[in-house]
Coordinates of C-alpha atoms in Angstrom, one line a residue:
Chain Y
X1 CA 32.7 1.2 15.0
X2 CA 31.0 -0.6 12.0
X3 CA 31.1 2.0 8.9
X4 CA 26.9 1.9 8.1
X5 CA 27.4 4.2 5.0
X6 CA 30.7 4.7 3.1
X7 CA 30.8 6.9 0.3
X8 CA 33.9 7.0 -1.9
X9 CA 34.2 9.4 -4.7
X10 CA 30.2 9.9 -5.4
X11 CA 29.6 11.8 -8.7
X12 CA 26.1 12.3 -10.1
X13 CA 26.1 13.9 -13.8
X14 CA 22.0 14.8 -15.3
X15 CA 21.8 14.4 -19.0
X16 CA 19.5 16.5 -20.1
X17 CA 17.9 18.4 -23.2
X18 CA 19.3 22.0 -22.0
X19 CA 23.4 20.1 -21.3
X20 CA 24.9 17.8 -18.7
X21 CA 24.4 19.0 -15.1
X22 CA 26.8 18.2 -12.7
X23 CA 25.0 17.2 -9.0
X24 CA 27.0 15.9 -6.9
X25 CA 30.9 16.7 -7.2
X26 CA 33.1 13.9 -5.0
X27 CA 31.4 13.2 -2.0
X28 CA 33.2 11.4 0.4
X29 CA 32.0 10.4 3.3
X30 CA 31.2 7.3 6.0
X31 CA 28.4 7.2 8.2
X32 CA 28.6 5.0 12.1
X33 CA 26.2 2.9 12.8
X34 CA 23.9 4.3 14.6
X35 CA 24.6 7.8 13.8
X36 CA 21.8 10.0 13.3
X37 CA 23.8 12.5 10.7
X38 CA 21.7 15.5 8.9
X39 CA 22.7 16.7 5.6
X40 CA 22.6 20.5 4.8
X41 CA 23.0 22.2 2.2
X42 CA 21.2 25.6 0.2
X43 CA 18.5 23.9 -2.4
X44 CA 19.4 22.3 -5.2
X45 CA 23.1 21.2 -4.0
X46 CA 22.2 17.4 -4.5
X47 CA 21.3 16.5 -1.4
X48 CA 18.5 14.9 -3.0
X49 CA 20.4 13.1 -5.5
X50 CA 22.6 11.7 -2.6
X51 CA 19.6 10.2 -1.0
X52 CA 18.5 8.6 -3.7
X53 CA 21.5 6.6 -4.9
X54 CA 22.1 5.2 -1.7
X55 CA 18.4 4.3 -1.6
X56 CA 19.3 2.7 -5.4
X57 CA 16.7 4.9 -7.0
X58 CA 19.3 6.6 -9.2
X59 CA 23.1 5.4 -10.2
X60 CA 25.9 7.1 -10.0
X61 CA 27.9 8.5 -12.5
X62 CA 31.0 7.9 -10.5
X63 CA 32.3 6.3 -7.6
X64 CA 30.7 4.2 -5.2
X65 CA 27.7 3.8 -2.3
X66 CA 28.1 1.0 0.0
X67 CA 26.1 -0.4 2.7
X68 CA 27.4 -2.7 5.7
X69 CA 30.0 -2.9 3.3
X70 CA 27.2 -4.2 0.5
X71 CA 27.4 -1.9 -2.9
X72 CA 23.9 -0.7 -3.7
X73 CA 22.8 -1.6 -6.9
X74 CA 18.8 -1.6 -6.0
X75 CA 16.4 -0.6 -3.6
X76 CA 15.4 -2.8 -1.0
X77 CA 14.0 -3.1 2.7
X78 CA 17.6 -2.7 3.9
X79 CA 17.5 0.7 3.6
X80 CA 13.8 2.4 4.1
X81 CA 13.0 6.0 3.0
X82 CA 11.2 8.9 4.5
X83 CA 9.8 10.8 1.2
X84 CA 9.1 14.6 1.1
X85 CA 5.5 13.7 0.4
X86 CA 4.7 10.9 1.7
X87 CA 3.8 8.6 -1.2
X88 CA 1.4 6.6 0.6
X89 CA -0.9 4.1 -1.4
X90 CA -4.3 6.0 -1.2
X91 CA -6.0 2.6 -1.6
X92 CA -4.6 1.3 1.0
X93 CA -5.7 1.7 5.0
X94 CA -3.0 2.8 7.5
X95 CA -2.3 -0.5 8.5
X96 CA -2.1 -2.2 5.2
X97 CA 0.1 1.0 4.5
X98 CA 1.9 -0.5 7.2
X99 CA 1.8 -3.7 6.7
X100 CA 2.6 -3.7 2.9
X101 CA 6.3 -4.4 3.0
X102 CA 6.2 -6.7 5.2
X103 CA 3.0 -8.8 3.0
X104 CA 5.4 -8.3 -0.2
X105 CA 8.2 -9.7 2.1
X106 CA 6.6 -12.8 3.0
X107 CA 7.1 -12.1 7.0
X108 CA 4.8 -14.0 9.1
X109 CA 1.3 -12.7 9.3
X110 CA 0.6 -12.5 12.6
X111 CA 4.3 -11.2 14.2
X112 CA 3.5 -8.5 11.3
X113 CA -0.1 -7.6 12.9
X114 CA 1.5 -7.5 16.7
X115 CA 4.8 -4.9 15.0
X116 CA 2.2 -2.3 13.1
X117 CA 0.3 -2.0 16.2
X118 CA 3.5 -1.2 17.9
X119 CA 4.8 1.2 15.1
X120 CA 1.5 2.9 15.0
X121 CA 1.2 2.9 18.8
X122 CA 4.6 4.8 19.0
X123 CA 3.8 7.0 16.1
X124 CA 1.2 7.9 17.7
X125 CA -1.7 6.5 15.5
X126 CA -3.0 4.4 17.4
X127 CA -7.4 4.1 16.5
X128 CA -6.0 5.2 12.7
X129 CA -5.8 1.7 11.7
X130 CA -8.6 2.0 9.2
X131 CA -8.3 5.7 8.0
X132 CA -7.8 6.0 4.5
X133 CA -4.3 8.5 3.8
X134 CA -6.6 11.2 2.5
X135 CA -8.2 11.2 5.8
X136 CA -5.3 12.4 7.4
X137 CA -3.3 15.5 7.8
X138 CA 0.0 15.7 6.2
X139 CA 1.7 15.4 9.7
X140 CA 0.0 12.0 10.4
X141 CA 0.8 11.0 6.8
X142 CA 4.4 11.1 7.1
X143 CA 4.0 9.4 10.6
X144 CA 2.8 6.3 8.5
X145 CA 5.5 6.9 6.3
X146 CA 7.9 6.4 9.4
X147 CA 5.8 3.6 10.6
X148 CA 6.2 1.6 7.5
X149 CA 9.8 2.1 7.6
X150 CA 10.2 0.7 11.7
X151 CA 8.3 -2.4 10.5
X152 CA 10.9 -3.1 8.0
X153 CA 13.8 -3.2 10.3
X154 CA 16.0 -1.5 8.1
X155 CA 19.4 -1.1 8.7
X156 CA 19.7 2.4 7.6
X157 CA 17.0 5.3 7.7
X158 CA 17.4 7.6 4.6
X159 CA 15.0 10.5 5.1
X160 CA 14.4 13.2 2.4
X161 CA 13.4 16.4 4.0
X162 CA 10.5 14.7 5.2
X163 CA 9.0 17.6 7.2
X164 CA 9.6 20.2 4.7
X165 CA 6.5 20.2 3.9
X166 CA 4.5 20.5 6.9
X167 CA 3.6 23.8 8.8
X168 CA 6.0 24.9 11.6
X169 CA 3.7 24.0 14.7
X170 CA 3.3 20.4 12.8
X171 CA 7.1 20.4 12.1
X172 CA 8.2 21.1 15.6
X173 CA 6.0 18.1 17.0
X174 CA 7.1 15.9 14.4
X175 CA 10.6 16.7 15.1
X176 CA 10.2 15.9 19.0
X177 CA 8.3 12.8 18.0
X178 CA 11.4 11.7 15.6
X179 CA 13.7 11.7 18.6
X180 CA 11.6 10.2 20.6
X181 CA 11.2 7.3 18.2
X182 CA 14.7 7.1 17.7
X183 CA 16.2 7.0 21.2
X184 CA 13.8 4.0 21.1
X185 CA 14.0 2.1 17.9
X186 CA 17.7 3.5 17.2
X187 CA 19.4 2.6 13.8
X188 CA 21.3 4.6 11.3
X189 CA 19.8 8.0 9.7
X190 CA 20.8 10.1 6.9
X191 CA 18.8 13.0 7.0
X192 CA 18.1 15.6 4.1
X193 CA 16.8 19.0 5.5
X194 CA 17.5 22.9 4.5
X195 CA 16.4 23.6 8.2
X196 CA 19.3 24.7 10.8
X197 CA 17.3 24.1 13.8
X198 CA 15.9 21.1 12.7
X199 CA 19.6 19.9 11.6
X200 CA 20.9 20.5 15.2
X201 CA 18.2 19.4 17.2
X202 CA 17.9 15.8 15.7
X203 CA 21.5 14.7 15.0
X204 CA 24.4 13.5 16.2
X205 CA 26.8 14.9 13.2
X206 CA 25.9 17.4 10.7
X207 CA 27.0 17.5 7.2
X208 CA 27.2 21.2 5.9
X209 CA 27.1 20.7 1.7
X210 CA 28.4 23.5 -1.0
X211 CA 26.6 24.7 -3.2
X212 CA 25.9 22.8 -6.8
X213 CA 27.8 20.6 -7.8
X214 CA 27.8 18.8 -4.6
X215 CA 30.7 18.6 -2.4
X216 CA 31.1 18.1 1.2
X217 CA 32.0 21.5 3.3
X218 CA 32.1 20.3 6.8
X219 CA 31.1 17.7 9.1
X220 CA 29.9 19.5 12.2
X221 CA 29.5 17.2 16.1
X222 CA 26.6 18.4 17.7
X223 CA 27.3 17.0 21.5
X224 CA 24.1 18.3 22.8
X225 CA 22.7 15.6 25.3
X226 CA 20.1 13.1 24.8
X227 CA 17.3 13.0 25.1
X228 CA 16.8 16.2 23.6
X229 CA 13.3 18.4 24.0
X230 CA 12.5 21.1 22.4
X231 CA 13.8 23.6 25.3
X232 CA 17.0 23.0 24.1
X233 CA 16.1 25.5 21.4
X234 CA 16.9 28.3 23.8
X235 CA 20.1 26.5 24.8
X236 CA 23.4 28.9 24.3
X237 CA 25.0 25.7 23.4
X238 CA 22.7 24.9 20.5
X239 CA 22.9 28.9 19.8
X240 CA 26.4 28.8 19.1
X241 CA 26.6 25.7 16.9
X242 CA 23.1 27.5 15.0
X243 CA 25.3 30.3 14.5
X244 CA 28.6 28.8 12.9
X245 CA 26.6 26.5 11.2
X246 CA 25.0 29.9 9.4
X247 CA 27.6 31.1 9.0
X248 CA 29.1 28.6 6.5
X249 CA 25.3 28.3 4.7
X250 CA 25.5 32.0 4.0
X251 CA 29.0 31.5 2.4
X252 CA 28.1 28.9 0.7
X253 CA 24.3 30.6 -0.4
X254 CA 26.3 33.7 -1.6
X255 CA 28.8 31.5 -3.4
X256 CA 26.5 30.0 -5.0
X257 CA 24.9 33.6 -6.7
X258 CA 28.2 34.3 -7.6
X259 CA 28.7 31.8 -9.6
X260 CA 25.0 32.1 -10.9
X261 CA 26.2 35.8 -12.3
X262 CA 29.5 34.7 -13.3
X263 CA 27.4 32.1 -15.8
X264 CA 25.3 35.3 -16.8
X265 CA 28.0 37.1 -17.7
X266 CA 29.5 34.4 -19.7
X267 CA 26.4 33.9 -21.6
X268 CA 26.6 37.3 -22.8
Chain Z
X1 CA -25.1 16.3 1.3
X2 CA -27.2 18.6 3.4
X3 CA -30.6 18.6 2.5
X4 CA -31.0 22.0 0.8
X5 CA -28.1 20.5 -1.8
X6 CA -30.7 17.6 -1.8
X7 CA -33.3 19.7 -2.8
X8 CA -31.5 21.4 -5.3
X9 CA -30.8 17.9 -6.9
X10 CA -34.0 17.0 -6.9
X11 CA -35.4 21.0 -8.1
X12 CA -32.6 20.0 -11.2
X13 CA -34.3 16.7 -11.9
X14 CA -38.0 18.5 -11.9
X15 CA -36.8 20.9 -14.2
X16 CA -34.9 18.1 -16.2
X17 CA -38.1 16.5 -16.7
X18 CA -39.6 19.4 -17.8
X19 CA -38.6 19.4 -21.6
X20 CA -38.9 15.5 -22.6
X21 CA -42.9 16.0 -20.6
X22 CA -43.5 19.6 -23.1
X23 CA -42.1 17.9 -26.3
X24 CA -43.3 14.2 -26.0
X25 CA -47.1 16.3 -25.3
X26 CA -46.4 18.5 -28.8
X27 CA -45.8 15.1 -30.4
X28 CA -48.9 13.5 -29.4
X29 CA -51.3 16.1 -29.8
X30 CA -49.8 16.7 -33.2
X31 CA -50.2 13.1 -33.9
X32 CA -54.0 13.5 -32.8
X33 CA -54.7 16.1 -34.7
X34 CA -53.3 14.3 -37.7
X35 CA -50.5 17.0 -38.5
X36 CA -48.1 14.1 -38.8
X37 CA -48.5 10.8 -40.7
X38 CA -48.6 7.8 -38.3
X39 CA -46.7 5.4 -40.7
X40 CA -44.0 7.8 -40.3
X41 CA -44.1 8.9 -36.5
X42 CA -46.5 7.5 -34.7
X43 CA -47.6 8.9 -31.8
X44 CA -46.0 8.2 -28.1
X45 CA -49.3 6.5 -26.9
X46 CA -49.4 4.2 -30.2
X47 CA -45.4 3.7 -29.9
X48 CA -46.1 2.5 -25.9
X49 CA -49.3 0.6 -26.9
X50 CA -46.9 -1.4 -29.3
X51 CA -44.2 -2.4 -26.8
X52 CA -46.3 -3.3 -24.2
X53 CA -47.3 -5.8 -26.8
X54 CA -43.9 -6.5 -28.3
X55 CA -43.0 -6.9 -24.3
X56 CA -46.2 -8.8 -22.9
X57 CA -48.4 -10.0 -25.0
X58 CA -49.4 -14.1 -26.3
X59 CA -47.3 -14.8 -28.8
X60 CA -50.0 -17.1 -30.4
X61 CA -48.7 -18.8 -33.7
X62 CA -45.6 -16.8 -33.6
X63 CA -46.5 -15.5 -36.7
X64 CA -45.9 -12.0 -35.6
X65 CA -42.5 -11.1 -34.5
X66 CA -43.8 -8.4 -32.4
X67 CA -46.0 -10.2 -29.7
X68 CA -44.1 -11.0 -26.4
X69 CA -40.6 -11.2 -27.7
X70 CA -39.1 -8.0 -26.8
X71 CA -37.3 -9.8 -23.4
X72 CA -35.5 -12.9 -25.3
X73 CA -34.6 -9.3 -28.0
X74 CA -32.9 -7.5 -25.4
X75 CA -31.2 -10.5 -23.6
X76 CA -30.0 -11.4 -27.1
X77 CA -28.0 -8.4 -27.2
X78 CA -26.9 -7.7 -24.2
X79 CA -25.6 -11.2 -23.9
X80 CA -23.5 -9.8 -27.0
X81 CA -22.2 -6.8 -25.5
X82 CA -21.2 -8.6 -22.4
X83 CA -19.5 -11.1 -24.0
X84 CA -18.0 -8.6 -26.7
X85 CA -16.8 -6.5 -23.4
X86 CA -16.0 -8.9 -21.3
X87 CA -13.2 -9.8 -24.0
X88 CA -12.3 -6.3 -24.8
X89 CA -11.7 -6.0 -20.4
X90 CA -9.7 -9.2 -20.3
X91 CA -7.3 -8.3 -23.1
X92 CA -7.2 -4.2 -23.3
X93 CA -6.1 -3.7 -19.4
X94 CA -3.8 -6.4 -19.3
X95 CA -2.1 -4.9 -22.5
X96 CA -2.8 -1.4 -21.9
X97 CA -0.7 -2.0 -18.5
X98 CA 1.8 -3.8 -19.9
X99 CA 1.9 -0.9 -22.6
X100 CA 2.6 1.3 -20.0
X101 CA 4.7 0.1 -17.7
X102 CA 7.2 -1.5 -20.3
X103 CA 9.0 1.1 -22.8
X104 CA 10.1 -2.7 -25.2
X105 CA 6.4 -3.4 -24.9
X106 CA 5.5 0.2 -25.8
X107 CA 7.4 0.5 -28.3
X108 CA 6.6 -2.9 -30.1
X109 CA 2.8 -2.7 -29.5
X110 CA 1.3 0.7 -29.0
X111 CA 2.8 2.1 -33.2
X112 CA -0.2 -1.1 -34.1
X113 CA -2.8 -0.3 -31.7
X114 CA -2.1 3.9 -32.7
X115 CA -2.8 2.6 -36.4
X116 CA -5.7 0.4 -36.1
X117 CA -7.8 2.8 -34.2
X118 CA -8.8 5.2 -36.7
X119 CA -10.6 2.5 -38.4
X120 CA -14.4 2.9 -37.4
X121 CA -15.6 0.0 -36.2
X122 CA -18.5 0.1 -38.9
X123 CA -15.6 -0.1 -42.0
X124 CA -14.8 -3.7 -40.1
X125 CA -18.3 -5.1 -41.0
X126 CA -16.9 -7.0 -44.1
X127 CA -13.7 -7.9 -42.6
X128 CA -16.2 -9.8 -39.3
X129 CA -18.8 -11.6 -41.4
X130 CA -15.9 -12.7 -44.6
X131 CA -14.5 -14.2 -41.3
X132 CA -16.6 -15.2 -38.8
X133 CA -19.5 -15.7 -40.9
X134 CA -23.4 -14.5 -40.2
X135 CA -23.2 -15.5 -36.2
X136 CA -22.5 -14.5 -32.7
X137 CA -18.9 -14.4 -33.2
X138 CA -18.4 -11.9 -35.8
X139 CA -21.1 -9.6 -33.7
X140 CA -18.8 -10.5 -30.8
X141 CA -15.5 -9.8 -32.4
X142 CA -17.1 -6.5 -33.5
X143 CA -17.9 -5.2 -29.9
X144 CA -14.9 -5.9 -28.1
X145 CA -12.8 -4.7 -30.9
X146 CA -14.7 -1.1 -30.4
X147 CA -14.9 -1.4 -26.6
X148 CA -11.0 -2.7 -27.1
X149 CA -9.7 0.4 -27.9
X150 CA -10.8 2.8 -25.1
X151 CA -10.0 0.4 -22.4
X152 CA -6.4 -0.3 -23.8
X153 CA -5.6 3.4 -24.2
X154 CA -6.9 4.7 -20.7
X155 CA -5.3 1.5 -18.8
X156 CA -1.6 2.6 -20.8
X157 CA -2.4 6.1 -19.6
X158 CA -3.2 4.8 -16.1
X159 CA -0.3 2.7 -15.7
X160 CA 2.2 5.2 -17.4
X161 CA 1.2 8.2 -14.9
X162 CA 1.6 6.3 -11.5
X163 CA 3.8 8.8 -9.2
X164 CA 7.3 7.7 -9.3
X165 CA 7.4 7.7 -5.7
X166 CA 4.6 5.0 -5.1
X167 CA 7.2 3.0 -7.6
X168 CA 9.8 4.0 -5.6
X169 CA 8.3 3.5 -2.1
X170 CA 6.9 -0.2 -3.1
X171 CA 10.5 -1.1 -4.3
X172 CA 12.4 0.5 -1.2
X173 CA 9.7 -2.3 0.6
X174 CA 10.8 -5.0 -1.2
X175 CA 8.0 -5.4 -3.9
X176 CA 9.2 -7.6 -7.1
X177 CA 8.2 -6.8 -10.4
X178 CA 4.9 -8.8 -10.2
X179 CA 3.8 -7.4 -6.8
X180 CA 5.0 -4.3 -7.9
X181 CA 2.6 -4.6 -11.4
X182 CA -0.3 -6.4 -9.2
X183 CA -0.6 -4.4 -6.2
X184 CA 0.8 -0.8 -6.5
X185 CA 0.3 -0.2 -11.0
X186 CA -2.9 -2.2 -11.0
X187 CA -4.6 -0.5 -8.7
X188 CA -3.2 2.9 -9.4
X189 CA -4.5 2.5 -12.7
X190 CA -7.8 1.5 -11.9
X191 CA -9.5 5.1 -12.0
X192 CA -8.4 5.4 -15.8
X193 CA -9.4 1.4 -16.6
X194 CA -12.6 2.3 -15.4
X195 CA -12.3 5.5 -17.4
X196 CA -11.9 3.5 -20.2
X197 CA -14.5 0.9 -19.7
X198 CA -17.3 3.4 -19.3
X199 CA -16.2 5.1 -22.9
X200 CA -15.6 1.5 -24.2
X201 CA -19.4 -0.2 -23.0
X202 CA -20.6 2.7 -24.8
X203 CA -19.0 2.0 -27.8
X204 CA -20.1 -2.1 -27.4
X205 CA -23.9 -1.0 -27.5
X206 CA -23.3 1.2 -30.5
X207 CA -21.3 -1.6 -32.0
X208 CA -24.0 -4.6 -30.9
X209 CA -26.7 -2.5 -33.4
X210 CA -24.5 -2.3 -36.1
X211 CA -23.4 -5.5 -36.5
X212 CA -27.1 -7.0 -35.6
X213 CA -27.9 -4.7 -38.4
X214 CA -26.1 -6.3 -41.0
X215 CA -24.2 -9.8 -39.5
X216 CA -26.6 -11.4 -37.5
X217 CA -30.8 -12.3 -37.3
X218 CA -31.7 -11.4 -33.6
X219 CA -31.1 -8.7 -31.4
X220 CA -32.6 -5.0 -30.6
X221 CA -30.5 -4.0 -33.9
X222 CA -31.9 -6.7 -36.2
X223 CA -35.7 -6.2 -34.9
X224 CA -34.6 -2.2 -35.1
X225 CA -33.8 -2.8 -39.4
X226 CA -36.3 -5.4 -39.6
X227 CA -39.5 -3.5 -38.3
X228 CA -38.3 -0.5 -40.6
X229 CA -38.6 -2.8 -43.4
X230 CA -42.3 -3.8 -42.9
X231 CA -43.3 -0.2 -41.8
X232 CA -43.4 -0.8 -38.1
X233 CA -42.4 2.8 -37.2
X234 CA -43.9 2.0 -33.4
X235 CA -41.8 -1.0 -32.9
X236 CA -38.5 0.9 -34.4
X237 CA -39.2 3.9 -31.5
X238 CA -39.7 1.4 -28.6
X239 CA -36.5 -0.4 -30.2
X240 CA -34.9 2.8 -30.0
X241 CA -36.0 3.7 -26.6
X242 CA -35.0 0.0 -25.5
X243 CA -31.7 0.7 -26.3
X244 CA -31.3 3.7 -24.2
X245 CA -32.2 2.1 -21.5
X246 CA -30.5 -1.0 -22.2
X247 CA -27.2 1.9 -22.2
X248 CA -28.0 3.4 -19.8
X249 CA -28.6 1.0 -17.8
X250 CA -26.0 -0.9 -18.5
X251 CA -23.8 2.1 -17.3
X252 CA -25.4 2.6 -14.2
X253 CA -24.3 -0.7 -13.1
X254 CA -20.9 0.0 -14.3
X255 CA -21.2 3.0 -12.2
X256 CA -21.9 1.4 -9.2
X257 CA -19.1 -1.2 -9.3
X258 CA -16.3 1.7 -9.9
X259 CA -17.9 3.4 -6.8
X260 CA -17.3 0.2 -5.2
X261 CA -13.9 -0.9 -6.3
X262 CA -12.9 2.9 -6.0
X263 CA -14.0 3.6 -2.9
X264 CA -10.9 5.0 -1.7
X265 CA -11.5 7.8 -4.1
X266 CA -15.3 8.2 -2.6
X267 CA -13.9 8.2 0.5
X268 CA -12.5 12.0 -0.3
X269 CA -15.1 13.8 -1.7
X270 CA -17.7 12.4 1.6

């Protein structure tokens, strides 16, 4: 299989007034194509940080991001992103929300008209065409913000916890619609999340991170069949991989407030 | 709006017009009973007898300045001001973005712009008419230069506060730096450029009477000095009182167009 995402010896330093933080360790790792992988990790680990160099948002300090064997250097259609919030152009409709990468891409007009009705039909927006995105709830906000990412035809999904924000009813549906998109649009995913169930239930691999600075901890297979519902919740199967995949959080969660007292006492 | 909010609004514009009725009634009856000397306030029903002439009546000979000339007066400076702010729009937001969206440009431009705004715009009266002379153009350089400064300050503010994530979404899309400035900063700025005009077409009226004052020989702020100067305390009120409607007026429409342009942002509060 074609590697999607490679990365090779990923290290993300923050310069900042109070010292250098270190983000991201060494991360090593390769995505498939077509792998839908989930990265987990306790807040503030840099899965963030991740996400955003392979978008091109940030740089590295060290090592390298490639994609389709390509080293990112910028952002670009190639690679669409799912924000937390999702930074939709308030001035815009839903469609021309839609529609605006393709415009800025210079795709034909009409063959752009006949995709966003598709995307929004299969997002389920379908009669939002004209809402504003303060009109909408946050659930249907970040369902344009995956529509505008289908139109582009990217070749890899990078999505930054982007139902972390929404209320557990809303969060669930959106979860069920993801899948459901996916088993039809397919495509690569990297997905940021601090939610177990949500890790399992959508993907194909799971990446369990440390605590800051950043380093890989596991990669976790979760062979649960497709397409997946949300009954499989109650599955034993998806029980067992829930629990071992707490397991190591924990670990890493009280790792982590080790090390927060060890700086304490240091500072004293 | 439901209609008791409606009647609220209009129980608030009642009671608004309250105060200017009780005061403007003290004036005149203190005017008829001659507790105030008419050369120096004249009383509201001689000031409005006055301006319906200065408005509508025969000019005859032309010999006085105040019969039928107050239209071509007001059209002479709001012609100013909308020239004057016109210029101040076309360079200020186009700077002011570039201000904001470009640390070089920032850096280069905005120290300049910083320094050259604590100047009032009256201590630039010398500097106008040494160089442009008693005409329109030193009136006009006068205006935008006041309206100049609000509108390039709000539209750097606008453009430098756009959420990182709307940059980052439009380049993750494939936006280029033009598309990028034109169709995500632009318009993201445009509540603050409006901001900005508002406090800026406020300044161009204050600016238009100054320099019609002193640098030109037409206008409200010309015929404002001039009927001072010849005792014509009537004609300087209905001057006065043309201004503020000229203002406000001139606001209103302003007003309008934001709700227009903005209407994304109306869109919300229905």
């Amino acid at each position: 299989m074609t590697e999607a995402v490679a990365i090779r010896g990923l290290r993300k330093v923050f310069e900042g007034r109070a010292g250098a933080v270190e983000a991201l360790a060494a991360i090593d790792m390769t995505l498939a194509e077509g792998e839908f992988a989930c990265i987990l990790g306790p807040s503030g680990c840099g899965k963030s940080t991740l996400l955003n160099v392979i978008a091109g948002f940030e740089a590295p300090t060290a090592g390298t991001a490639e994609v389709f064997g390509m080293p990112v250097s910028a952002p670009g259609p190639d690679r669409a992103v799912v924000f937390q919030e999702a930074s939709l152009f308030p001035w815009l409709s839903v469609r021309d929300n839609v529609t605006f990468g393709p415009r800025m891409l210079g795709r034909p007009k009409d063959e752009t008209e006949v995709l966003a009705r598709r995307f929004l039909d299969l997002v389920g927006l379908a009669g939002f065409e004209h809402h504003l995105p303060d009109q909408l709830s946050g659930g249907m906000k970040q369902r344009v913000g995956i529509a505008r990412c289908l139109i582009l035809n990217p070749r890899v999904y990078l999505m930054d916890e982007p139902f972390g924000a929404l209320d557990a009813q809303t969060r669930m549906q959106m979860q069920e619609l993801l899948t459901h998109v996916w088993d039809e649009a397919r495509g690569t995913v990297l997905f940021i999340t601090h939610d177990i169930d949500e890790a399992i239930f959508l993907a194909d691999t799971v990446y369990v991170m440390t605590a800051r600075p950043g380093r890989m901890r596991s990669r976790i297979v979760i062979d649960l069949p497709r397409p997946r519902s949300i009954e499989l919740l109650t599955d034993p199967r998806f029980n067992a991989l829930r629990a071992e995949i707490l397991r190591q959080i924990r670990e890493e969660a009280s790792k982590a407030m080790a090390a927060i007292a060890a700086e304490e006492r240091a500072r004293r | 709006m439901t209609a008791a909010v409606r009647r609220a609004g209009l129980g608030g514009l009642g009671l608004g017009l309250a105060l200017p009725v009780v005061l403007v009634s003290i004036w005149e009856a203190a005017g008829r009973a001659g507790l105030v000397p008419q050369g120096i306030l004249p009383a509201p029903s001689l000031v409005a007898e006055a301006w319906w002439a200065w408005a509508f009546a025969d000019p005859g000979m032309g010999l006085n300045p105040y019969l039928g000339t107050w239209g071509e007066t007001v059209l002479f400076s709001a012609r100013r001001v909308f020239a004057g702010f016109a210029c101040a729009i076309l360079i200020g937001v186009p700077m002011g973005i570039m201000i904001g969206w470009n640390r070089l440009v920032a850096g280069a431009v905005d120290p300049l712009i910083q320094s050259l705004r604590p100047i009032p715009i009256t201590a630039w009266l010398p500097f106008a008419i040494a160089v442009f002379g008693i005409r329109d153009a030193g009136a006009v350089f006068l205006i935008a230069l006041g309206a100049f400064f609000p509108i390039v300050v709000n539209s750097t503010a606008g453009a430098r506060d756009v959420p990182r994530n709307l940059i980052r979404a439009a380049r993750m899309m494939g936006a280029n730096e033009r598309q990028l400035l034109l169709r995500v900063v632009l318009p993201a700025a445009l509540p603050n450029i409006f901001t900005g005009m508002r406090l800026g077409l406020g300044i161009a009226w204050t600016a238009v009477i100054v320099a019609e004052i002193v640098a030109v020989k037409s206008g409200l702020g010309y015929v404002l000095w001039d009927a001072y100067y010849v005792g014509r305390m009537d004609v300087v009120i209905a001057d006065m009182a043309s201004i503020g409607i000229a203002g406000f007026l001139s606001d209103r429409v302003l007003v309008a167009l934001s709700g227009r342009v903005l209407h994304w942002k109306q869109a919300v509060r229905a």
